[in-house]
Amino acid sequence: MSAVYARRRTRHASAAAAVVLACTATLLTSSPAQAAPPAPVSAATARTYLGELTVKAEGSSDGYSRDKFPHWSTQSGACNTREVVLERDGTNVQQDSSCAAVSGTWKSPYDGGTWTAASDVDIDHVVPLSEAWKSGASSWTTAQRQGFANDLTRPQLIAVTDNVNQAKGDKDPAEWLPPTTSYHCYYARMWVDVKHHYKLNVNSEEKSALSSILNGC
């Protein structure tokens, strides 16, 4: 074999190896994500939507159970809704063969916290399941509640710091808002967008808080 031919074979082998490595990296690592749920309606539209919501005293939590809102549903292959949101809202997220996020970076818009372990991140239901139950979802079918609890189309699911999500619990915007005040307008737009789509009620205190926020957007 000539020296020139040997060098050519070495270059071709190196190039092929580089392509294989690049393809492998693409399979294991997602592209930088949008780090946000689907964008909500504008503040102007949210104000219109808010005016269209039925104002009604909050219903009873009698009969409520998270089990009545089945989640997390399988979305594709081994991936359930939680893993889809973790991949969507994170940056450079790597998943194992069961779709579990094994590495990545997540920045919580609620408080600005940055995390590199998926265990430090919760997937928040912007309109909490219990809140939905007391606002009209108690009359839904289980299939309807499952769709609500796994909705990836509207701004209803978002990856956030776990203890911030736990502090929120099932509170509405009259009772709790994200610690990052600059996010309040966006949060109110998400909340109203979801409630309007699902024709959920608002109570008077909730509507007043949302109106105040949206008027300042």
Short mmCIF file of the C-alpha atoms (twelve columns), coordinates in Angstrom:
data_MODEL
# 
_entry.id   MODEL 
# 
loop_
_atom_site.group_PDB 
_atom_site.id 
_atom_site.type_symbol 
_atom_site.label_atom_id 
_atom_site.label_alt_id 
_atom_site.label_comp_id 
_atom_site.label_asym_id 
_atom_site.label_seq_id 
_atom_site.Cartn_x 
_atom_site.Cartn_y 
_atom_site.Cartn_z 
_atom_site.pdbx_PDB_model_num 
ATOM 1   C CA . MET A 1   0.000   0.000  0.000  1 
ATOM 2   C CA . SER A 2   1.462   3.400  -0.924 1 
ATOM 3   C CA . ALA A 3   1.995   6.043  1.735  1 
ATOM 4   C CA . VAL A 4   -0.378  8.408  -0.106 1 
ATOM 5   C CA . TYR A 5   -3.155  5.783  -0.229 1 
ATOM 6   C CA . ALA A 6   -2.659  4.979  3.459  1 
ATOM 7   C CA . ARG A 7   -2.981  8.642  4.377  1 
ATOM 8   C CA . ARG A 8   -6.190  8.903  2.323  1 
ATOM 9   C CA . ARG A 9   -7.669  5.848  4.043  1 
ATOM 10  C CA . THR A 10  -6.789  7.335  7.444  1 
ATOM 11  C CA . ARG A 11  -8.461  10.645 6.566  1 
ATOM 12  C CA . HIS A 12  -11.595 8.877  5.281  1 
ATOM 13  C CA . ALA A 13  -11.794 6.695  8.396  1 
ATOM 14  C CA . SER A 14  -11.440 9.726  10.646 1 
ATOM 15  C CA . ALA A 15  -14.161 11.575 8.760  1 
ATOM 16  C CA . ALA A 16  -16.500 8.581  8.989  1 
ATOM 17  C CA . ALA A 17  -15.849 8.284  12.706 1 
ATOM 18  C CA . ALA A 18  -16.644 11.972 13.165 1 
ATOM 19  C CA . VAL A 19  -19.956 11.523 11.349 1 
ATOM 20  C CA . VAL A 20  -20.865 8.555  13.560 1 
ATOM 21  C CA . LEU A 21  -20.006 10.521 16.705 1 
ATOM 22  C CA . ALA A 22  -22.042 13.499 15.527 1 
ATOM 23  C CA . CYS A 23  -25.050 11.307 14.757 1 
ATOM 24  C CA . THR A 24  -24.770 9.600  18.133 1 
ATOM 25  C CA . ALA A 25  -24.639 12.976 19.905 1 
ATOM 26  C CA . THR A 26  -27.726 14.074 17.991 1 
ATOM 27  C CA . LEU A 27  -29.609 10.978 19.138 1 
ATOM 28  C CA . LEU A 28  -28.626 11.395 22.778 1 
ATOM 29  C CA . THR A 29  -28.842 15.146 23.135 1 
ATOM 30  C CA . SER A 30  -31.743 17.337 22.161 1 
ATOM 31  C CA . SER A 31  -31.305 20.695 20.550 1 
ATOM 32  C CA . PRO A 32  -31.547 23.674 22.885 1 
ATOM 33  C CA . ALA A 33  -35.248 23.846 23.758 1 
ATOM 34  C CA . GLN A 34  -37.650 26.743 23.687 1 
ATOM 35  C CA . ALA A 35  -37.637 26.522 27.503 1 
ATOM 36  C CA . ALA A 36  -41.293 27.465 27.687 1 
ATOM 37  C CA . PRO A 37  -44.756 26.023 27.167 1 
ATOM 38  C CA . PRO A 38  -46.771 27.126 24.117 1 
ATOM 39  C CA . ALA A 39  -47.134 30.900 24.148 1 
ATOM 40  C CA . PRO A 40  -50.412 32.159 25.654 1 
ATOM 41  C CA . VAL A 41  -52.726 34.681 24.067 1 
ATOM 42  C CA . SER A 42  -51.751 38.353 24.213 1 
ATOM 43  C CA . ALA A 43  -52.626 40.535 27.185 1 
ATOM 44  C CA . ALA A 44  -55.336 42.262 25.132 1 
ATOM 45  C CA . THR A 45  -56.912 38.944 24.180 1 
ATOM 46  C CA . ALA A 46  -56.555 37.689 27.750 1 
ATOM 47  C CA . ARG A 47  -58.477 40.744 28.987 1 
ATOM 48  C CA . THR A 48  -61.245 39.927 26.498 1 
ATOM 49  C CA . TYR A 49  -61.238 36.268 27.506 1 
ATOM 50  C CA . LEU A 50  -61.357 37.176 31.186 1 
ATOM 51  C CA . GLY A 51  -64.505 39.208 30.556 1 
ATOM 52  C CA . GLU A 52  -66.099 36.179 28.934 1 
ATOM 53  C CA . LEU A 53  -65.475 33.807 31.848 1 
ATOM 54  C CA . THR A 54  -68.339 32.961 34.174 1 
ATOM 55  C CA . VAL A 55  -67.853 34.519 37.606 1 
ATOM 56  C CA . LYS A 56  -69.003 32.080 40.231 1 
ATOM 57  C CA . ALA A 57  -68.151 31.203 43.811 1 
ATOM 58  C CA . GLU A 58  -65.562 28.441 43.971 1 
ATOM 59  C CA . GLY A 59  -67.132 25.005 44.166 1 
ATOM 60  C CA . SER A 60  -66.535 22.305 46.732 1 
ATOM 61  C CA . SER A 61  -63.508 20.034 46.724 1 
ATOM 62  C CA . ASP A 62  -65.730 17.142 47.811 1 
ATOM 63  C CA . GLY A 63  -64.933 14.084 45.744 1 
ATOM 64  C CA . TYR A 64  -61.692 15.532 44.393 1 
ATOM 65  C CA . SER A 65  -58.720 13.259 43.863 1 
ATOM 66  C CA . ARG A 66  -55.664 13.622 41.656 1 
ATOM 67  C CA . ASP A 67  -56.463 10.116 40.461 1 
ATOM 68  C CA . LYS A 68  -59.501 11.577 38.723 1 
ATOM 69  C CA . PHE A 69  -57.077 13.482 36.459 1 
ATOM 70  C CA . PRO A 70  -54.932 10.577 35.155 1 
ATOM 71  C CA . HIS A 71  -51.357 11.670 34.422 1 
ATOM 72  C CA . TRP A 72  -48.695 11.351 33.200 1 
ATOM 73  C CA . SER A 73  -49.974 9.792  29.953 1 
ATOM 74  C CA . THR A 74  -47.764 8.066  27.393 1 
ATOM 75  C CA . GLN A 75  -47.090 10.469 24.537 1 
ATOM 76  C CA . SER A 76  -44.758 8.547  22.227 1 
ATOM 77  C CA . GLY A 77  -42.860 5.307  22.680 1 
ATOM 78  C CA . ALA A 78  -41.587 5.220  26.263 1 
ATOM 79  C CA . CYS A 79  -42.050 8.965  26.781 1 
ATOM 80  C CA . ASN A 80  -44.787 10.218 29.084 1 
ATOM 81  C CA . THR A 81  -46.025 13.772 29.444 1 
ATOM 82  C CA . ARG A 82  -43.574 14.664 32.228 1 
ATOM 83  C CA . GLU A 83  -40.578 13.548 30.191 1 
ATOM 84  C CA . VAL A 84  -41.821 15.412 27.113 1 
ATOM 85  C CA . VAL A 85  -42.099 18.651 29.117 1 
ATOM 86  C CA . LEU A 86  -38.693 18.126 30.739 1 
ATOM 87  C CA . GLU A 87  -37.131 17.732 27.288 1 
ATOM 88  C CA . ARG A 88  -39.081 20.678 25.878 1 
ATOM 89  C CA . ASP A 89  -38.401 23.120 28.684 1 
ATOM 90  C CA . GLY A 90  -34.769 22.193 29.299 1 
ATOM 91  C CA . THR A 91  -31.528 22.797 27.459 1 
ATOM 92  C CA . ASN A 92  -29.296 19.982 26.157 1 
ATOM 93  C CA . VAL A 93  -31.477 17.350 27.791 1 
ATOM 94  C CA . GLN A 94  -30.267 13.771 27.447 1 
ATOM 95  C CA . GLN A 95  -32.697 10.899 27.916 1 
ATOM 96  C CA . ASP A 96  -32.040 7.218  28.508 1 
ATOM 97  C CA . SER A 97  -33.711 4.326  26.699 1 
ATOM 98  C CA . SER A 98  -36.803 4.640  28.913 1 
ATOM 99  C CA . CYS A 99  -37.045 8.375  28.048 1 
ATOM 100 C CA . ALA A 100 -36.038 9.492  31.558 1 
ATOM 101 C CA . ALA A 101 -34.044 12.743 31.593 1 
ATOM 102 C CA . VAL A 102 -30.573 11.847 32.861 1 
ATOM 103 C CA . SER A 103 -28.950 15.239 32.353 1 
ATOM 104 C CA . GLY A 104 -29.707 18.757 31.196 1 
ATOM 105 C CA . THR A 105 -30.311 22.251 32.512 1 
ATOM 106 C CA . TRP A 106 -33.650 23.706 33.539 1 
ATOM 107 C CA . LYS A 107 -34.326 27.338 34.405 1 
ATOM 108 C CA . SER A 108 -37.541 27.914 36.324 1 
ATOM 109 C CA . PRO A 109 -39.366 31.052 35.091 1 
ATOM 110 C CA . TYR A 110 -41.300 31.242 38.356 1 
ATOM 111 C CA . ASP A 111 -38.232 32.029 40.488 1 
ATOM 112 C CA . GLY A 112 -35.201 32.110 38.178 1 
ATOM 113 C CA . GLY A 113 -33.721 28.977 39.743 1 
ATOM 114 C CA . THR A 114 -31.426 26.883 37.542 1 
ATOM 115 C CA . TRP A 115 -31.219 23.116 38.009 1 
ATOM 116 C CA . THR A 116 -29.189 20.309 36.494 1 
ATOM 117 C CA . ALA A 117 -31.070 17.372 38.045 1 
ATOM 118 C CA . ALA A 118 -34.557 16.491 36.813 1 
ATOM 119 C CA . SER A 119 -35.453 15.491 40.373 1 
ATOM 120 C CA . ASP A 120 -35.275 19.173 41.359 1 
ATOM 121 C CA . VAL A 121 -37.902 20.074 38.773 1 
ATOM 122 C CA . ASP A 122 -41.677 19.687 38.965 1 
ATOM 123 C CA . ILE A 123 -44.090 19.912 36.056 1 
ATOM 124 C CA . ASP A 124 -46.637 22.461 37.204 1 
ATOM 125 C CA . HIS A 125 -50.230 22.467 36.061 1 
ATOM 126 C CA . VAL A 126 -50.631 26.225 35.585 1 
ATOM 127 C CA . VAL A 127 -54.302 25.879 36.481 1 
ATOM 128 C CA . PRO A 128 -54.023 23.287 39.276 1 
ATOM 129 C CA . LEU A 129 -56.061 20.117 39.094 1 
ATOM 130 C CA . SER A 130 -57.914 20.886 42.323 1 
ATOM 131 C CA . GLU A 131 -58.620 24.424 41.119 1 
ATOM 132 C CA . ALA A 132 -60.033 23.019 37.884 1 
ATOM 133 C CA . TRP A 133 -62.211 20.596 39.854 1 
ATOM 134 C CA . LYS A 134 -63.690 23.446 41.895 1 
ATOM 135 C CA . SER A 135 -64.121 25.572 38.759 1 
ATOM 136 C CA . GLY A 136 -66.159 23.122 36.714 1 
ATOM 137 C CA . ALA A 137 -64.076 20.022 35.988 1 
ATOM 138 C CA . SER A 138 -65.969 18.010 38.611 1 
ATOM 139 C CA . SER A 139 -68.664 17.496 35.963 1 
ATOM 140 C CA . TRP A 140 -66.234 16.334 33.275 1 
ATOM 141 C CA . THR A 141 -65.630 12.770 32.198 1 
ATOM 142 C CA . THR A 142 -62.399 11.070 33.269 1 
ATOM 143 C CA . ALA A 143 -61.197 11.270 29.655 1 
ATOM 144 C CA . GLN A 144 -61.740 15.048 29.644 1 
ATOM 145 C CA . ARG A 145 -59.850 15.431 32.907 1 
ATOM 146 C CA . GLN A 146 -57.020 13.279 31.558 1 
ATOM 147 C CA . GLY A 147 -56.765 15.520 28.496 1 
ATOM 148 C CA . PHE A 148 -56.596 18.586 30.739 1 
ATOM 149 C CA . ALA A 149 -53.915 17.076 32.986 1 
ATOM 150 C CA . ASN A 150 -51.692 16.166 30.018 1 
ATOM 151 C CA . ASP A 151 -52.356 19.135 27.721 1 
ATOM 152 C CA . LEU A 152 -49.234 19.949 25.692 1 
ATOM 153 C CA . THR A 153 -51.087 22.162 23.216 1 
ATOM 154 C CA . ARG A 154 -51.998 25.004 25.550 1 
ATOM 155 C CA . PRO A 155 -49.813 26.810 28.149 1 
ATOM 156 C CA . GLN A 156 -50.917 24.487 30.939 1 
ATOM 157 C CA . LEU A 157 -47.717 22.547 31.743 1 
ATOM 158 C CA . ILE A 158 -44.353 24.056 32.656 1 
ATOM 159 C CA . ALA A 159 -41.133 22.855 34.287 1 
ATOM 160 C CA . VAL A 160 -40.403 24.794 37.484 1 
ATOM 161 C CA . THR A 161 -38.494 24.548 40.758 1 
ATOM 162 C CA . ASP A 162 -40.104 21.789 42.804 1 
ATOM 163 C CA . ASN A 163 -40.450 23.607 46.138 1 
ATOM 164 C CA . VAL A 164 -41.888 26.699 44.421 1 
ATOM 165 C CA . ASN A 165 -44.511 24.505 42.807 1 
ATOM 166 C CA . GLN A 166 -45.261 22.937 46.169 1 
ATOM 167 C CA . ALA A 167 -45.674 26.393 47.720 1 
ATOM 168 C CA . LYS A 168 -48.192 27.233 45.005 1 
ATOM 169 C CA . GLY A 169 -50.274 24.136 45.679 1 
ATOM 170 C CA . ASP A 170 -53.799 24.646 44.333 1 
ATOM 171 C CA . LYS A 171 -53.887 28.426 44.844 1 
ATOM 172 C CA . ASP A 172 -55.312 30.788 42.239 1 
ATOM 173 C CA . PRO A 173 -53.705 34.157 41.297 1 
ATOM 174 C CA . ALA A 174 -55.571 35.974 44.089 1 
ATOM 175 C CA . GLU A 175 -53.716 33.719 46.549 1 
ATOM 176 C CA . TRP A 176 -50.366 33.051 44.870 1 
ATOM 177 C CA . LEU A 177 -48.187 34.473 42.110 1 
ATOM 178 C CA . PRO A 178 -44.698 33.465 40.957 1 
ATOM 179 C CA . PRO A 179 -41.879 35.019 43.039 1 
ATOM 180 C CA . THR A 180 -40.481 36.626 39.866 1 
ATOM 181 C CA . THR A 181 -42.729 39.664 39.491 1 
ATOM 182 C CA . SER A 182 -41.729 40.241 35.863 1 
ATOM 183 C CA . TYR A 183 -43.399 36.915 35.054 1 
ATOM 184 C CA . HIS A 184 -46.794 37.871 36.496 1 
ATOM 185 C CA . CYS A 185 -48.201 39.174 33.215 1 
ATOM 186 C CA . TYR A 186 -47.175 36.059 31.313 1 
ATOM 187 C CA . TYR A 187 -48.533 33.846 34.084 1 
ATOM 188 C CA . ALA A 188 -51.900 35.652 34.072 1 
ATOM 189 C CA . ARG A 189 -52.097 35.287 30.301 1 
ATOM 190 C CA . MET A 190 -51.429 31.539 30.600 1 
ATOM 191 C CA . TRP A 191 -54.014 31.154 33.357 1 
ATOM 192 C CA . VAL A 192 -56.771 32.962 31.475 1 
ATOM 193 C CA . ASP A 193 -55.933 31.234 28.192 1 
ATOM 194 C CA . VAL A 194 -56.335 27.811 29.808 1 
ATOM 195 C CA . LYS A 195 -59.467 28.656 31.784 1 
ATOM 196 C CA . HIS A 196 -61.121 30.186 28.731 1 
ATOM 197 C CA . HIS A 197 -60.355 27.193 26.521 1 
ATOM 198 C CA . TYR A 198 -61.783 24.763 29.066 1 
ATOM 199 C CA . LYS A 199 -64.716 27.042 29.992 1 
ATOM 200 C CA . LEU A 200 -63.783 26.995 33.669 1 
ATOM 201 C CA . ASN A 201 -65.256 29.520 36.106 1 
ATOM 202 C CA . VAL A 202 -63.429 32.232 38.027 1 
ATOM 203 C CA . ASN A 203 -64.382 33.583 41.434 1 
ATOM 204 C CA . SER A 204 -64.607 37.324 42.027 1 
ATOM 205 C CA . GLU A 205 -61.291 37.638 43.901 1 
ATOM 206 C CA . GLU A 206 -59.496 35.644 41.203 1 
ATOM 207 C CA . LYS A 207 -60.981 37.787 38.440 1 
ATOM 208 C CA . SER A 208 -60.032 40.997 40.244 1 
ATOM 209 C CA . ALA A 209 -56.425 39.846 40.673 1 
ATOM 210 C CA . LEU A 210 -56.148 38.780 37.049 1 
ATOM 211 C CA . SER A 211 -57.719 42.009 35.810 1 
ATOM 212 C CA . SER A 212 -55.242 44.071 37.832 1 
ATOM 213 C CA . ILE A 213 -52.283 42.155 36.446 1 
ATOM 214 C CA . LEU A 214 -53.465 42.200 32.839 1 
ATOM 215 C CA . ASN A 215 -54.275 45.900 32.949 1 
ATOM 216 C CA . GLY A 216 -50.648 46.525 33.869 1 
ATOM 217 C CA . CYS A 217 -49.192 44.414 31.063 1 
# 
